[in-house]
mmCIF file of C-alpha atoms in Angstrom:
data_model
loop_
_atom_site.group_PDB
_atom_site.id
_atom_site.type_symbol
_atom_site.label_atom_id
_atom_site.label_comp_id
_atom_site.label_asym_id
_atom_site.label_seq_id
_atom_site.Cartn_x
_atom_site.Cartn_y
_atom_site.Cartn_z
ATOM 1 C CA UNK A 178 0.000 0.000 0.000
ATOM 2 C CA UNK A 179 1.365 3.408 -0.889
ATOM 3 C CA UNK A 180 2.278 5.611 2.028
ATOM 4 C CA UNK A 181 -0.278 8.269 1.093
ATOM 5 C CA UNK A 182 -3.059 5.718 0.680
ATOM 6 C CA UNK A 183 -2.230 4.308 4.068
ATOM 7 C CA UNK A 184 -2.246 7.796 5.555
ATOM 8 C CA UNK A 185 -5.658 8.509 4.046
ATOM 9 C CA UNK A 186 -7.031 5.277 5.471
ATOM 10 C CA UNK A 187 -5.735 6.173 8.918
ATOM 11 C CA UNK A 188 -7.125 9.695 8.657
ATOM 12 C CA UNK A 189 -10.503 8.397 7.529
ATOM 13 C CA UNK A 190 -10.588 6.017 10.479
ATOM 14 C CA UNK A 191 -9.629 8.770 12.905
ATOM 15 C CA UNK A 192 -12.164 11.207 11.518
ATOM 16 C CA UNK A 193 -14.869 8.544 11.746
ATOM 17 C CA UNK A 194 -13.965 8.155 15.404
ATOM 18 C CA UNK A 195 -14.125 11.912 15.819
ATOM 19 C CA UNK A 196 -17.498 11.934 14.145
ATOM 20 C CA UNK A 197 -18.752 9.259 16.530
ATOM 21 C CA UNK A 198 -17.307 11.172 19.478
ATOM 22 C CA UNK A 199 -19.002 14.344 18.297
ATOM 23 C CA UNK A 200 -22.398 12.671 18.248
ATOM 24 C CA UNK A 201 -22.973 13.542 21.878
ATOM 25 C CA UNK A 202 -22.220 17.179 21.136
ATOM 26 C CA UNK A 203 -24.880 17.138 18.380
ATOM 27 C CA UNK A 204 -22.769 19.131 15.933
ATOM 28 C CA UNK A 205 -19.474 18.257 14.261
ATOM 29 C CA UNK A 206 -18.036 20.792 11.831
ATOM 30 C CA UNK A 207 -15.172 20.034 9.447
ATOM 31 C CA UNK A 208 -12.744 22.938 9.052
ATOM 32 C CA UNK A 209 -10.437 22.599 6.046
ATOM 33 C CA UNK A 210 -7.777 25.314 6.112
ATOM 34 C CA UNK A 211 -4.001 25.715 5.838
ATOM 35 C CA UNK A 212 -2.079 25.404 9.100
ATOM 36 C CA UNK A 213 0.621 28.083 9.103
ATOM 37 C CA UNK A 214 1.644 28.804 12.722
ATOM 38 C CA UNK A 215 3.983 31.550 11.492
ATOM 39 C CA UNK A 216 1.423 33.293 9.250
ATOM 40 C CA UNK A 217 -0.848 35.591 11.239
ATOM 41 C CA UNK A 218 -3.818 35.351 8.880
ATOM 42 C CA UNK A 219 -4.328 31.578 9.112
ATOM 43 C CA UNK A 220 -3.148 31.142 12.693
ATOM 44 C CA UNK A 221 -5.694 33.765 13.813
ATOM 45 C CA UNK A 222 -8.454 32.038 11.840
ATOM 46 C CA UNK A 223 -7.499 28.674 13.337
ATOM 47 C CA UNK A 224 -7.505 30.079 16.891
ATOM 48 C CA UNK A 225 -10.814 31.926 16.453
ATOM 49 C CA UNK A 226 -12.490 28.799 15.048
ATOM 50 C CA UNK A 227 -11.494 26.887 18.178
ATOM 51 C CA UNK A 228 -12.678 29.750 20.382
ATOM 52 C CA UNK A 229 -16.087 29.754 18.682
ATOM 53 C CA UNK A 230 -16.362 25.985 19.069
ATOM 54 C CA UNK A 231 -15.589 26.294 22.778
ATOM 55 C CA UNK A 232 -18.143 29.064 23.229
ATOM 56 C CA UNK A 233 -20.816 27.120 21.344
ATOM 57 C CA UNK A 234 -20.007 23.738 22.872
ATOM 58 C CA UNK A 235 -19.441 21.976 19.535
ATOM 59 C CA UNK A 236 -16.668 19.842 18.068
ATOM 60 C CA UNK A 237 -14.406 20.662 15.143
ATOM 61 C CA UNK A 238 -12.771 18.209 12.758
ATOM 62 C CA UNK A 239 -9.593 20.036 11.680
ATOM 63 C CA UNK A 240 -8.190 18.974 8.303
ATOM 64 C CA UNK A 241 -5.199 20.903 6.972
ATOM 65 C CA UNK A 242 -4.272 21.644 3.360
ATOM 66 C CA UNK A 243 -0.884 22.930 4.495
ATOM 67 C CA UNK A 244 0.949 21.846 7.619
ATOM 68 C CA UNK A 245 4.486 22.042 9.077
ATOM 69 C CA UNK A 246 4.345 18.242 9.385
ATOM 70 C CA UNK A 247 3.996 16.839 5.826
ATOM 71 C CA UNK A 248 2.199 13.721 7.082
ATOM 72 C CA UNK A 249 -0.635 15.922 8.360
ATOM 73 C CA UNK A 250 -1.130 17.642 5.008
ATOM 74 C CA UNK A 251 -3.960 16.867 2.582
ATOM 75 C CA UNK A 252 -4.986 18.460 -0.661
ATOM 76 C CA UNK A 253 -8.355 20.182 -0.587
ATOM 77 C CA UNK A 254 -10.218 17.432 -2.433
ATOM 78 C CA UNK A 255 -8.897 14.688 -0.149
ATOM 79 C CA UNK A 256 -9.957 16.706 2.869
ATOM 80 C CA UNK A 257 -13.417 17.335 1.400
ATOM 81 C CA UNK A 258 -13.920 13.625 0.731
ATOM 82 C CA UNK A 259 -12.935 12.747 4.298
ATOM 83 C CA UNK A 260 -15.290 15.366 5.715
ATOM 84 C CA UNK A 261 -18.191 14.220 3.517
ATOM 85 C CA UNK A 262 -17.842 10.498 4.175
ATOM 86 C CA UNK A 263 -17.277 11.086 7.883
ATOM 87 C CA UNK A 264 -20.756 12.621 7.947
ATOM 88 C CA UNK A 265 -19.690 16.106 8.984
ATOM 89 C CA UNK A 266 -22.666 18.320 9.782
ATOM 90 C CA UNK A 267 -21.094 21.271 7.958
ATOM 91 C CA UNK A 268 -17.882 22.110 6.118
ATOM 92 C CA UNK A 269 -15.854 25.315 6.345
ATOM 93 C CA UNK A 270 -13.078 25.901 3.827
ATOM 94 C CA UNK A 271 -11.569 28.381 1.380
ATOM 95 C CA UNK A 272 -11.727 28.141 -2.391
ATOM 96 C CA UNK A 273 -8.122 29.345 -2.648
ATOM 97 C CA UNK A 274 -6.688 25.873 -3.298
ATOM 98 C CA UNK A 275 -9.551 24.628 -5.472
ATOM 99 C CA UNK A 276 -8.908 22.810 -8.744
ATOM 100 C CA UNK A 277 -10.994 21.167 -11.451
ATOM 101 C CA UNK A 278 -12.044 18.319 -9.105
ATOM 102 C CA UNK A 279 -13.205 20.550 -6.272
ATOM 103 C CA UNK A 280 -16.601 21.293 -7.806
ATOM 104 C CA UNK A 281 -17.335 17.544 -7.857
ATOM 105 C CA UNK A 282 -16.801 17.303 -4.103
ATOM 106 C CA UNK A 283 -18.831 20.438 -3.419
ATOM 107 C CA UNK A 284 -21.640 18.958 -5.518
ATOM 108 C CA UNK A 285 -21.382 15.754 -3.470
ATOM 109 C CA UNK A 286 -21.662 17.730 -0.232
ATOM 110 C CA UNK A 287 -24.700 19.540 -1.614
ATOM 111 C CA UNK A 288 -26.349 16.254 -2.625
ATOM 112 C CA UNK A 289 -25.824 14.948 0.909
ATOM 113 C CA UNK A 290 -27.295 18.100 2.410
ATOM 114 C CA UNK A 291 -24.047 19.244 4.033
ATOM 115 C CA UNK A 292 -23.807 23.055 4.247
ATOM 116 C CA UNK A 293 -20.552 24.460 2.855
ATOM 117 C CA UNK A 294 -19.255 27.774 4.184
ATOM 118 C CA UNK A 295 -16.453 29.388 2.190
ATOM 119 C CA UNK A 296 -14.132 31.912 3.813
ATOM 120 C CA UNK A 297 -11.616 34.403 2.395
ATOM 121 C CA UNK A 298 -11.982 33.217 -1.221
ATOM 122 C CA UNK A 299 -15.452 32.624 -2.640
ATOM 123 C CA UNK A 300 -16.441 29.907 -5.111
ATOM 124 C CA UNK A 301 -19.447 29.053 -7.299
ATOM 125 C CA UNK A 302 -22.589 30.407 -5.648
ATOM 126 C CA UNK A 303 -24.610 27.311 -6.502
ATOM 127 C CA UNK A 304 -22.157 25.041 -4.699
ATOM 128 C CA UNK A 305 -21.700 26.879 -1.417
ATOM 129 C CA UNK A 306 -24.230 27.741 1.245
ATOM 130 C CA UNK A 307 -22.543 30.850 2.602
ATOM 131 C CA UNK A 308 -19.482 33.049 2.089
ATOM 132 C CA UNK A 309 -17.674 34.993 4.811
ATOM 133 C CA UNK A 310 -14.980 37.505 3.913
ATOM 134 C CA UNK A 311 -14.374 41.070 2.872
ATOM 135 C CA UNK A 312 -15.871 42.681 -0.215
ATOM 136 C CA UNK A 313 -12.683 42.298 -2.238
ATOM 137 C CA UNK A 314 -13.899 44.360 -5.178
ATOM 138 C CA UNK A 315 -14.812 47.266 -2.893
ATOM 139 C CA UNK A 316 -11.425 46.984 -1.176
ATOM 140 C CA UNK A 317 -9.664 47.109 -4.538
ATOM 141 C CA UNK A 318 -11.784 50.060 -5.627
ATOM 142 C CA UNK A 319 -11.083 51.957 -2.411
ATOM 143 C CA UNK A 320 -7.330 51.486 -2.698
ATOM 144 C CA UNK A 321 -7.459 52.422 -6.394
ATOM 145 C CA UNK A 322 -9.283 55.661 -5.623
ATOM 146 C CA UNK A 323 -6.771 56.519 -2.892
ATOM 147 C CA UNK A 324 -3.866 55.921 -5.255
ATOM 148 C CA UNK A 325 -5.522 57.926 -8.027
ATOM 149 C CA UNK A 326 -6.185 60.855 -5.704
ATOM 150 C CA UNK A 327 -2.462 61.077 -4.930
ATOM 151 C CA UNK A 328 -1.491 61.376 -8.589
ATOM 152 C CA UNK A 329 -0.494 64.713 -10.068
ATOM 153 C CA UNK A 330 -0.675 65.624 -13.745
ATOM 154 C CA UNK A 331 0.986 63.002 -16.018
ATOM 155 C CA UNK A 332 1.724 60.636 -13.111
ATOM 156 C CA UNK A 333 0.737 56.953 -13.186
ATOM 157 C CA UNK A 334 0.133 53.997 -10.881
ATOM 158 C CA UNK A 335 1.443 50.475 -11.475
ATOM 159 C CA UNK A 336 -0.862 47.557 -10.636
ATOM 160 C CA UNK A 337 1.108 44.396 -9.771
ATOM 161 C CA UNK A 338 -0.350 40.901 -9.478
ATOM 162 C CA UNK A 339 0.726 37.347 -10.257
ATOM 163 C CA UNK A 340 -0.176 35.226 -13.270
ATOM 164 C CA UNK A 341 -2.247 32.975 -10.971
ATOM 165 C CA UNK A 342 -4.218 35.798 -9.324
ATOM 166 C CA UNK A 343 -6.998 35.654 -11.903
ATOM 167 C CA UNK A 344 -7.595 32.015 -10.903
ATOM 168 C CA UNK A 345 -8.515 33.071 -7.352
ATOM 169 C CA UNK A 346 -11.851 34.836 -7.093
ATOM 170 C CA UNK A 347 -10.852 37.058 -4.174
ATOM 171 C CA UNK A 348 -7.721 38.344 -5.935
ATOM 172 C CA UNK A 349 -9.531 38.669 -9.253
ATOM 173 C CA UNK A 350 -12.142 40.859 -7.564
ATOM 174 C CA UNK A 351 -9.451 43.084 -6.049
ATOM 175 C CA UNK A 352 -7.910 43.566 -9.487
ATOM 176 C CA UNK A 353 -11.315 44.400 -10.962
ATOM 177 C CA UNK A 354 -11.922 46.924 -8.183
ATOM 178 C CA UNK A 355 -8.647 48.732 -8.880
ATOM 179 C CA UNK A 356 -9.334 48.745 -12.611
ATOM 180 C CA UNK A 357 -12.824 50.124 -12.013
ATOM 181 C CA UNK A 358 -11.365 52.943 -9.918
ATOM 182 C CA UNK A 359 -9.258 53.967 -12.923
ATOM 183 C CA UNK A 360 -12.022 53.375 -15.487
ATOM 184 C CA UNK A 361 -12.399 57.086 -16.216
ATOM 185 C CA UNK A 362 -8.631 57.504 -16.595
ATOM 186 C CA UNK A 363 -7.309 54.153 -17.889
ATOM 187 C CA UNK A 364 -4.062 55.717 -19.150
ATOM 188 C CA UNK A 365 -3.147 56.487 -15.559
ATOM 189 C CA UNK A 366 -2.856 52.781 -14.714
ATOM 190 C CA UNK A 367 -0.126 50.436 -15.946
ATOM 191 C CA UNK A 368 -0.020 46.722 -15.086
ATOM 192 C CA UNK A 369 2.719 44.177 -14.467
ATOM 193 C CA UNK A 370 2.058 40.433 -14.137
ATOM 194 C CA UNK A 371 4.453 38.568 -11.836
ATOM 195 C CA UNK A 372 5.815 35.291 -13.142
ATOM 196 C CA UNK A 373 7.610 33.528 -10.273
ATOM 197 C CA UNK A 374 8.350 36.154 -7.579
ATOM 198 C CA UNK A 375 12.062 35.756 -8.312
ATOM 199 C CA UNK A 376 14.911 37.949 -9.437
ATOM 200 C CA UNK A 377 13.494 38.106 -12.979
ATOM 201 C CA UNK A 378 10.400 39.895 -11.698
ATOM 202 C CA UNK A 379 12.437 42.218 -9.500
ATOM 203 C CA UNK A 380 14.603 43.249 -12.444
ATOM 204 C CA UNK A 381 11.564 43.619 -14.714
ATOM 205 C CA UNK A 382 9.764 45.937 -12.277
ATOM 206 C CA UNK A 383 12.935 47.987 -11.826
ATOM 207 C CA UNK A 384 13.173 48.325 -15.593
ATOM 208 C CA UNK A 385 9.536 49.448 -15.771
ATOM 209 C CA UNK A 386 10.173 52.124 -13.179
ATOM 210 C CA UNK A 387 13.172 53.269 -15.183
ATOM 211 C CA UNK A 388 11.232 53.382 -18.465
ATOM 212 C CA UNK A 389 8.242 55.117 -16.864
ATOM 213 C CA UNK A 390 9.569 57.688 -14.389
ATOM 214 C CA UNK A 391 5.989 59.002 -14.197
ATOM 215 C CA UNK A 392 5.052 55.963 -12.054
ATOM 216 C CA UNK A 393 4.686 57.419 -8.565
ATOM 217 C CA UNK A 394 2.728 54.624 -6.885
ATOM 218 C CA UNK A 395 2.438 50.835 -6.952
ATOM 219 C CA UNK A 396 -0.645 48.818 -6.030
ATOM 220 C CA UNK A 397 0.191 45.234 -5.042
ATOM 221 C CA UNK A 398 -2.800 42.921 -4.875
ATOM 222 C CA UNK A 399 -1.858 40.441 -2.102
ATOM 223 C CA UNK A 400 0.782 39.759 0.537
ATOM 224 C CA UNK A 401 3.350 38.116 -1.738
ATOM 225 C CA UNK A 402 3.166 40.808 -4.409
ATOM 226 C CA UNK A 403 3.310 43.490 -1.700
ATOM 227 C CA UNK A 404 6.471 41.970 -0.221
ATOM 228 C CA UNK A 405 8.046 41.687 -3.681
ATOM 229 C CA UNK A 406 7.347 45.328 -4.508
ATOM 230 C CA UNK A 407 8.692 46.430 -1.123
ATOM 231 C CA UNK A 408 11.950 44.633 -1.965
ATOM 232 C CA UNK A 409 12.124 46.467 -5.290
ATOM 233 C CA UNK A 410 11.597 49.881 -3.735
ATOM 234 C CA UNK A 411 13.795 49.338 -0.670
ATOM 235 C CA UNK A 412 16.744 48.288 -2.836
ATOM 236 C CA UNK A 413 16.942 51.615 -4.692
ATOM 237 C CA UNK A 414 16.935 54.987 -2.961
ATOM 238 C CA UNK A 415 15.856 56.586 -6.244
ATOM 239 C CA UNK A 416 12.408 55.060 -5.657
ATOM 240 C CA UNK A 417 11.932 56.363 -2.118
ATOM 241 C CA UNK A 418 9.145 58.710 -3.225
ATOM 242 C CA UNK A 419 7.075 55.960 -4.843
ATOM 243 C CA UNK A 420 4.094 55.071 -2.684
ATOM 244 C CA UNK A 421 3.297 51.398 -2.127
ATOM 245 C CA UNK A 422 -0.308 50.290 -1.574
ATOM 246 C CA UNK A 423 -0.552 46.674 -0.429
ATOM 247 C CA UNK A 424 -2.934 44.013 0.778
ATOM 248 C CA UNK A 425 -3.038 41.523 3.630
ATOM 249 C CA UNK A 426 -1.900 41.812 7.215
ATOM 250 C CA UNK A 427 1.004 39.683 8.382
ATOM 251 C CA UNK A 428 3.981 40.206 10.674
ATOM 252 C CA UNK A 429 6.114 41.055 7.632
ATOM 253 C CA UNK A 430 3.695 43.501 6.026
ATOM 254 C CA UNK A 431 2.975 45.224 9.349
ATOM 255 C CA UNK A 432 6.711 45.619 9.983
ATOM 256 C CA UNK A 433 7.163 47.133 6.524
ATOM 257 C CA UNK A 434 4.188 49.435 7.140
ATOM 258 C CA UNK A 435 5.677 50.626 10.429
ATOM 259 C CA UNK A 436 9.068 51.381 8.887
ATOM 260 C CA UNK A 437 7.562 53.135 5.874
ATOM 261 C CA UNK A 438 8.336 50.591 3.167
ATOM 262 C CA UNK A 439 4.575 50.195 2.719
ATOM 263 C CA UNK A 440 2.477 53.365 2.757
ATOM 264 C CA UNK A 441 -1.032 51.891 2.826
ATOM 265 C CA UNK A 442 -2.160 48.365 3.741
ATOM 266 C CA UNK A 443 -5.621 46.814 3.382
ATOM 267 C CA UNK A 444 -6.286 44.379 6.227
ATOM 268 C CA UNK A 445 -9.191 42.144 7.149
ATOM 269 C CA UNK A 446 -10.393 40.878 10.513
ATOM 270 C CA UNK A 447 -8.999 37.347 10.642
ATOM 271 C CA UNK A 448 -10.568 36.599 14.000
ATOM 272 C CA UNK A 449 -14.039 37.702 12.906
ATOM 273 C CA UNK A 450 -13.812 35.567 9.767
ATOM 274 C CA UNK A 451 -12.877 32.398 11.651
ATOM 275 C CA UNK A 452 -15.306 32.915 14.522
ATOM 276 C CA UNK A 453 -18.249 33.873 12.324
ATOM 277 C CA UNK A 454 -17.693 30.883 10.042
ATOM 278 C CA UNK A 455 -18.252 28.475 12.949
ATOM 279 C CA UNK A 456 -21.261 30.452 14.219
ATOM 280 C CA UNK A 457 -22.758 30.373 10.712
ATOM 281 C CA UNK A 458 -22.033 26.664 10.290
ATOM 282 C CA UNK A 459 -23.801 25.813 13.539
ATOM 283 C CA UNK A 460 -26.819 27.932 12.605
ATOM 284 C CA UNK A 461 -27.071 26.189 9.241
ATOM 285 C CA UNK A 462 -26.974 22.749 10.860
ATOM 286 C CA UNK A 463 -29.921 23.832 12.989
ATOM 287 C CA UNK A 464 -31.895 24.855 9.887
ATOM 288 C CA UNK A 465 -32.043 28.521 10.820
ATOM 289 C CA UNK A 466 -33.753 30.367 7.993
ATOM 290 C CA UNK A 467 -32.321 33.808 8.825
ATOM 291 C CA UNK A 468 -28.685 32.962 7.964
ATOM 292 C CA UNK A 469 -27.284 35.266 5.278
ATOM 293 C CA UNK A 470 -25.629 33.521 2.345
ATOM 294 C CA UNK A 471 -23.029 36.293 2.268
ATOM 295 C CA UNK A 472 -21.559 37.786 5.441
ATOM 296 C CA UNK A 473 -19.159 40.615 4.618
ATOM 297 C CA UNK A 474 -16.668 41.542 7.306
ATOM 298 C CA UNK A 475 -15.086 44.959 7.485
ATOM 299 C CA UNK A 476 -11.727 45.667 5.940
ATOM 300 C CA UNK A 477 -9.382 48.133 7.606
ATOM 301 C CA UNK A 478 -6.987 50.436 5.768
ATOM 302 C CA UNK A 479 -3.822 51.110 7.733
ATOM 303 C CA UNK A 480 -1.512 53.938 6.715
ATOM 304 C CA UNK A 481 2.059 54.965 7.447
ATOM 305 C CA UNK A 482 2.420 58.659 8.088
ATOM 306 C CA UNK A 483 5.224 60.136 6.031
ATOM 307 C CA UNK A 484 7.036 62.905 7.858
#
């Protein structure tokens, strides 16, 4: 038997035991998320999910799509299958790691009457019961307007995102929001698509800034692109006046915001997202009819004050 097959069998057995154990608690919710102890976003979500479960007196079945211990790591579809066939009462996950097979498993959950709550990154409306996260398009629009308002005559902004961003609904919506903000002045917005976050991209962005000295601000669409652009700007004192607008709160991005490498940072309430997802899941298992299918949490815009 292959090692991974054996691992899946063991996990299925353990989750079935968990499901049986949860019977007394009436509700057993499967939470399928990455486990990154060193990344604030997911560690906060993980902690707030457990806090909600404690407050509500319910059990959680934690299945991780990323984990420091490789033997604890499952891909999203494996985790969904385990949750479904362990008779979870509800499933909470993010569509970030979805692939072509994911819709099949969401359809299976729907057929079995298992509510699916998506967080952070939304998926097909017909295959999920509820979505909890920020309004990514509004966040992108807001940051685009702020960047545009800082531009003087003949100045431009550079929108930076990766080649895979369009595959993730939350990032795609942010991009659309920024583009919409510049819809009346499309010539004021240039775009660069990141390939691999390596030295090639760093050199390419530097070259763009050299060719277009009228670029006075950069809008980076997520944490990784924000960190990459901060590296570009920090490495060259000639770019010290270029403003950097970024997304996603982490220890690294907050440090860069505090020291002025990032001027503006869009953040979301991680704790609210995790906690509310468990509250919503429990309500759906109890057939509450007043549960919203979309629960938008506030986003916060943090700014560094230039002296």
